[in-house]
PDB file of C-alpha atoms and ligand atoms in Angstrom:
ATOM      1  CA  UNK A1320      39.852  32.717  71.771  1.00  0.00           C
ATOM      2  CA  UNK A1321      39.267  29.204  71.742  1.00  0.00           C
ATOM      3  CA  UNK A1322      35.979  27.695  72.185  1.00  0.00           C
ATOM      4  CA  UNK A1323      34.802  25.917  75.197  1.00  0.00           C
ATOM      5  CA  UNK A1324      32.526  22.673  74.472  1.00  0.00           C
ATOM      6  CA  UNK A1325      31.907  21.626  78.066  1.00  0.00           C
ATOM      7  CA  UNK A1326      28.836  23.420  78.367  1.00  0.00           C
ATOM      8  CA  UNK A1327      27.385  22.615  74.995  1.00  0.00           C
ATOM      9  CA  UNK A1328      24.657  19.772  74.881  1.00  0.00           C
ATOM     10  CA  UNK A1329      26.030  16.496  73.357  1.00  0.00           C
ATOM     11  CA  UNK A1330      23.616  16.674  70.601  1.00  0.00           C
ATOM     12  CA  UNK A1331      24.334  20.352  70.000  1.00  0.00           C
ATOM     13  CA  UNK A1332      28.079  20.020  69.578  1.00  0.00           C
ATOM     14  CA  UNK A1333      28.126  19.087  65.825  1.00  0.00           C
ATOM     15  CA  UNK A1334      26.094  22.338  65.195  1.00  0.00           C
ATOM     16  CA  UNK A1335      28.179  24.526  67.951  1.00  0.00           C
ATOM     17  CA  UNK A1336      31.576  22.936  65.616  1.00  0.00           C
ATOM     18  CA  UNK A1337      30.105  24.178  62.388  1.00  0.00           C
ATOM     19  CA  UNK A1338      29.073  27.415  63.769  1.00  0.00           C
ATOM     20  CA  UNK A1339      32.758  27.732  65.435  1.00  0.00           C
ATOM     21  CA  UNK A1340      34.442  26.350  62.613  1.00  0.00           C
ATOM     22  CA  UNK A1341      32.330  29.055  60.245  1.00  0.00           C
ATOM     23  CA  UNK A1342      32.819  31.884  61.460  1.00  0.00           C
ATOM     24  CA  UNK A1343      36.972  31.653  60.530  1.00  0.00           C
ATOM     25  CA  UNK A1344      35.563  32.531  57.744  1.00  0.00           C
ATOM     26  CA  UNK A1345      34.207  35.947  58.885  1.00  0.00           C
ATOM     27  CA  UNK A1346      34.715  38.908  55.947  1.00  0.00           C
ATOM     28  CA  UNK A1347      34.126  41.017  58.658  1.00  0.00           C
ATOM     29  CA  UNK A1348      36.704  44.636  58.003  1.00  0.00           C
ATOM     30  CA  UNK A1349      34.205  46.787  58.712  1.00  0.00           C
ATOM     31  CA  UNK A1350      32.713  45.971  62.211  1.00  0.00           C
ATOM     32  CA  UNK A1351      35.129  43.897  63.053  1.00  0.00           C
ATOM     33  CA  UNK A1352      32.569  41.185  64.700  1.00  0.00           C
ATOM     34  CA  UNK A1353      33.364  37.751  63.473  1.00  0.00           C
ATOM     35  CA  UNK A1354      30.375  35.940  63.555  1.00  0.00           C
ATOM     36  CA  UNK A1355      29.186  32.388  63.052  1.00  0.00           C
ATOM     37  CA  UNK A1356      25.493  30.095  62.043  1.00  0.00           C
ATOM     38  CA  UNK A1357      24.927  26.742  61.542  1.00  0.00           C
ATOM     39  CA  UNK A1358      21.576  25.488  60.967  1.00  0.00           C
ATOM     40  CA  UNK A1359      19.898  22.248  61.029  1.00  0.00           C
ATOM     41  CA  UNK A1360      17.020  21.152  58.250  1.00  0.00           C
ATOM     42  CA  UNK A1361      14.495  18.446  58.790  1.00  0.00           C
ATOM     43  CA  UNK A1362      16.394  16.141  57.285  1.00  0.00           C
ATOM     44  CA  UNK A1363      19.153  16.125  59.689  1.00  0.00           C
ATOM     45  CA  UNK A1364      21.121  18.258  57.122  1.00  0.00           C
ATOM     46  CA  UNK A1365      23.757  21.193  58.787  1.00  0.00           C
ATOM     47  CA  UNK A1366      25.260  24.340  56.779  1.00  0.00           C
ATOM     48  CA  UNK A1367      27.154  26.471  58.465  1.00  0.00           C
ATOM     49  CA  UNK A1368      27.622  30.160  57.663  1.00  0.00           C
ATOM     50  CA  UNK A1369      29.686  33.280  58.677  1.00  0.00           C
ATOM     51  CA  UNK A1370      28.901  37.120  58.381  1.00  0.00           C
ATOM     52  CA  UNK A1371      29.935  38.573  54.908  1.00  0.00           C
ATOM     53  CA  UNK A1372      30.286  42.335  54.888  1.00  0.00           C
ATOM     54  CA  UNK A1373      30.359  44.777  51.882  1.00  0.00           C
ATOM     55  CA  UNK A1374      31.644  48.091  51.234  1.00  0.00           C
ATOM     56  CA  UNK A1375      28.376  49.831  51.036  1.00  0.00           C
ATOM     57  CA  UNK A1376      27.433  48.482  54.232  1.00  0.00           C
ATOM     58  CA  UNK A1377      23.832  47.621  53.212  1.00  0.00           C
ATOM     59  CA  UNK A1378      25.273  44.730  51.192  1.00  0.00           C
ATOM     60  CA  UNK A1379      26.008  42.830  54.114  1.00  0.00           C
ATOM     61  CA  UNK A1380      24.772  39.484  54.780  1.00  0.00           C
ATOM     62  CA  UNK A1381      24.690  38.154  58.576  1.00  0.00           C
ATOM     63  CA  UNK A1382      26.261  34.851  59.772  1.00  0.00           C
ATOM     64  CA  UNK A1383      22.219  32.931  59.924  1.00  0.00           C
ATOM     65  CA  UNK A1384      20.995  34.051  56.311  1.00  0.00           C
ATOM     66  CA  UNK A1385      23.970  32.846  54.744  1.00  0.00           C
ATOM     67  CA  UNK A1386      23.765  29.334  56.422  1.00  0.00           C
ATOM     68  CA  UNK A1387      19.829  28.975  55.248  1.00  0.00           C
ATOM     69  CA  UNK A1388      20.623  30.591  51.719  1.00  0.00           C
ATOM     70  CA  UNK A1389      23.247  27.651  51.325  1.00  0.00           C
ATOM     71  CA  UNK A1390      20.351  24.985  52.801  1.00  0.00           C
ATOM     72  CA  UNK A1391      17.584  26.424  50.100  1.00  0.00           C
ATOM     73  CA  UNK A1392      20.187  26.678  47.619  1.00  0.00           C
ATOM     74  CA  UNK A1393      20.901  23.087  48.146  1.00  0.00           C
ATOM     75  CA  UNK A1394      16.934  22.189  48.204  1.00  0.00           C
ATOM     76  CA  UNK A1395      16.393  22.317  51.765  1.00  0.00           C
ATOM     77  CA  UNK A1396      13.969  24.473  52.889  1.00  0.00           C
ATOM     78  CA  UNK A1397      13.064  23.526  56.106  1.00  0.00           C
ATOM     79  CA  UNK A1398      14.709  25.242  59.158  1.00  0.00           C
ATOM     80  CA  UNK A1399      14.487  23.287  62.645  1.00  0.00           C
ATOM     81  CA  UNK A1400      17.453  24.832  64.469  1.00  0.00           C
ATOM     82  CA  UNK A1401      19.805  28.089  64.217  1.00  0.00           C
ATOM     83  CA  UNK A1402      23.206  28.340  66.556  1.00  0.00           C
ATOM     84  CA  UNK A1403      24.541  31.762  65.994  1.00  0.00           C
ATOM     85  CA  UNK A1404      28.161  31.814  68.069  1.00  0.00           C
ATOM     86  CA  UNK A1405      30.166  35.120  68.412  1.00  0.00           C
ATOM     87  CA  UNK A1406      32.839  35.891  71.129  1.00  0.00           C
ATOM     88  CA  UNK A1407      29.907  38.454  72.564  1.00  0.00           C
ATOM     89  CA  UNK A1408      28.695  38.345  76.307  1.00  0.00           C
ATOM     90  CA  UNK A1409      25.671  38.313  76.248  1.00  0.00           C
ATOM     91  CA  UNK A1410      25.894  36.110  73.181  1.00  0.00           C
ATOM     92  CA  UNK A1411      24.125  38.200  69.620  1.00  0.00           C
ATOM     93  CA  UNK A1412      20.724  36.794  69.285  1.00  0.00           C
ATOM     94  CA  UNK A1413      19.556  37.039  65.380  1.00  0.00           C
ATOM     95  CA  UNK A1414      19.171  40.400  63.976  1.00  0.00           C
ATOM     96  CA  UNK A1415      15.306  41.615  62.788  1.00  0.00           C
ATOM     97  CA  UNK A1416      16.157  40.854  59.028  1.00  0.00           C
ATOM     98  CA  UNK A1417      17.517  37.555  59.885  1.00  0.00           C
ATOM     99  CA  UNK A1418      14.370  36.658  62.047  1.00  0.00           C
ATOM    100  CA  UNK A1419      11.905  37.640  58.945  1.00  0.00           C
ATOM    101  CA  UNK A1420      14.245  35.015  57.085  1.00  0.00           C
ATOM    102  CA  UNK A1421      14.152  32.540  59.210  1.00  0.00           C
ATOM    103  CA  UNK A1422       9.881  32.846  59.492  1.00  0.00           C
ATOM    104  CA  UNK A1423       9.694  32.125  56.108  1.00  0.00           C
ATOM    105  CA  UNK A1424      11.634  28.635  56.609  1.00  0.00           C
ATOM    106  CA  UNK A1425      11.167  28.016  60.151  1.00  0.00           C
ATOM    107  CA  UNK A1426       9.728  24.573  60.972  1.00  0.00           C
ATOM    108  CA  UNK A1427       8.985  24.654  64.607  1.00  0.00           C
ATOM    109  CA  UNK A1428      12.450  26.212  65.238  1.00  0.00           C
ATOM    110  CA  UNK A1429      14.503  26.256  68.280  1.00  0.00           C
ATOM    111  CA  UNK A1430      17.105  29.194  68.335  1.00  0.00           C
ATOM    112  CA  UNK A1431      20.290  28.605  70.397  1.00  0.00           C
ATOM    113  CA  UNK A1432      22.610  31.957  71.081  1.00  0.00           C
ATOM    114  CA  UNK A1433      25.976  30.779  72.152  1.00  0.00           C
ATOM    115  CA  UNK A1434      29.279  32.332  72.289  1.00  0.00           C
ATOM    116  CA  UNK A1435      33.113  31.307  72.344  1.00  0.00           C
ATOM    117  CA  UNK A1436      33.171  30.839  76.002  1.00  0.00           C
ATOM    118  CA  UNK A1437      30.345  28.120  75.805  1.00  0.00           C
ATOM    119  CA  UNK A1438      27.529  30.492  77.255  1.00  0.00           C
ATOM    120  CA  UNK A1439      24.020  28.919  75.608  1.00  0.00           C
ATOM    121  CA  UNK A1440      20.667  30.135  75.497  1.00  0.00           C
ATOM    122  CA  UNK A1441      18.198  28.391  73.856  1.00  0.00           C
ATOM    123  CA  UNK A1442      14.369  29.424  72.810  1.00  0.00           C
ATOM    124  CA  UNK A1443      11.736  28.629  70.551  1.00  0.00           C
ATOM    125  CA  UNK A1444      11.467  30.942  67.434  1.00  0.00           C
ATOM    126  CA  UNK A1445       7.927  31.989  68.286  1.00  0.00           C
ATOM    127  CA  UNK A1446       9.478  33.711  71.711  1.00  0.00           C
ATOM    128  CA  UNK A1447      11.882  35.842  69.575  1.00  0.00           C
ATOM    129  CA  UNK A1448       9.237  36.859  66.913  1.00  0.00           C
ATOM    130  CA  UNK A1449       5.832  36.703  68.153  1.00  0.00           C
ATOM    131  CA  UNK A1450       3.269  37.013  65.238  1.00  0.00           C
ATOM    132  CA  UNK A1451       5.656  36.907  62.317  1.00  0.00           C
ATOM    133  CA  UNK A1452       4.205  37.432  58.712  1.00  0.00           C
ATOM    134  CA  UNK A1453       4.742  34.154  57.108  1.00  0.00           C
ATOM    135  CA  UNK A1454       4.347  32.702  53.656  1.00  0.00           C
ATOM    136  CA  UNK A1455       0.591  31.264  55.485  1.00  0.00           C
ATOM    137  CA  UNK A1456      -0.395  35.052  55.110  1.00  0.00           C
ATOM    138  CA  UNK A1457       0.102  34.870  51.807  1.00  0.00           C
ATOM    139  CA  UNK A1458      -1.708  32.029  51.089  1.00  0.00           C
ATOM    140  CA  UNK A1459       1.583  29.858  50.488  1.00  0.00           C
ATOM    141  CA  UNK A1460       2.299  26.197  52.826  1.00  0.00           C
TER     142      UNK A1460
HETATM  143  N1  THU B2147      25.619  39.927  62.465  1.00  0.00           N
HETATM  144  C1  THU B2147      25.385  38.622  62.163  1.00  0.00           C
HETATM  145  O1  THU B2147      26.075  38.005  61.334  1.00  0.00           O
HETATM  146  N2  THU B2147      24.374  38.006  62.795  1.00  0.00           N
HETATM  147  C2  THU B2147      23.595  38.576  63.761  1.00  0.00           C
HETATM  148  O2  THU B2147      22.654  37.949  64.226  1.00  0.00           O
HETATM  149  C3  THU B2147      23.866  39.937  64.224  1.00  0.00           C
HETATM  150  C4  THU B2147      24.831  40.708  63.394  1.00  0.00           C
HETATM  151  C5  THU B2147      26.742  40.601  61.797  1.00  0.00           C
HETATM  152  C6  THU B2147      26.360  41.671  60.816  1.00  0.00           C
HETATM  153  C7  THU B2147      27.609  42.521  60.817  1.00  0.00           C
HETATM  154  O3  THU B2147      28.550  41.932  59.917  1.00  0.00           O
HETATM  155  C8  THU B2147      28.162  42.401  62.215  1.00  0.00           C
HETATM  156  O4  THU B2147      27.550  41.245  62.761  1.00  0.00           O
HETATM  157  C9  THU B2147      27.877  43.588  63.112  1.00  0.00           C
HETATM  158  O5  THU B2147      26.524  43.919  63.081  1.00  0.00           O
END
């Protein structure tokens, strides 16, 4: 399906492309779900990501931890926005694991769920994980 931008905030699209653009590169034989992240960093940076499944199942990696493990691997560590886009409806909101990864980066994020038709919700990351356990509980930032 090809992806509708019309609905998409101007200063959205750039992540909504990356996200799009991503998740071709789904390694997704066992589900099936293609799914794609971008994210933004406080510097303005983007890096997109896509779902990479494994064999054993547990070795999988959603679309959203790949995109920040590519920002921290590139020494960017702060998280201000996540798009996650599948062809969904409702459109997949991040997954438990990938929330707990995104808490230990997240700098006042905003979360936007989208999908292939153009459908966009957008929240703060405190409204999809209340009370996370942070790297402040440990002492750390
Ligand atoms: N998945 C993601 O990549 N991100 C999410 O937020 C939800 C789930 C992936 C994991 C798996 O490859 C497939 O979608 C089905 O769960």
């Amino acid at each position: 399906m090809k992806s509708s931008l019309k609905s998409i905030p101007a200063r959205l699209r750039p992540l909504y492309r990356l996200a799009v653009k991503s998740r071709l590169n789904s390694y997704s034989p066992y589900s099936g779900h293609r799914v794609g992240a971008a994210i933004r960093t406080s510097d303005g940076s983007l890096f997109g990501g896509c779902n990479v499944e494994n064999s054993s199942y547990g070795g999988t990696v959603c679309a959203e931890r790949v995109a920040i493990q590519k920002a921290v691997s590139e020494g960017k560590t702060r998280v201000t926005e996540v798009l996650v886009v599948t062809d969904a409806t409702p459109p997949w909101p991040p997954c438990g694991m990938c929330r707990q990864v995104i808490a230990e980066f997240a700098e006042n994020a905003v979360i936007h769920t989208t999908n292939l038709k153009g459908m966009i919700e957008t929240c703060r990351f405190e409204d999809i994980m209340p009370r996370a356990f942070t790297p402040s509980h440990l002492g750390k930032k």
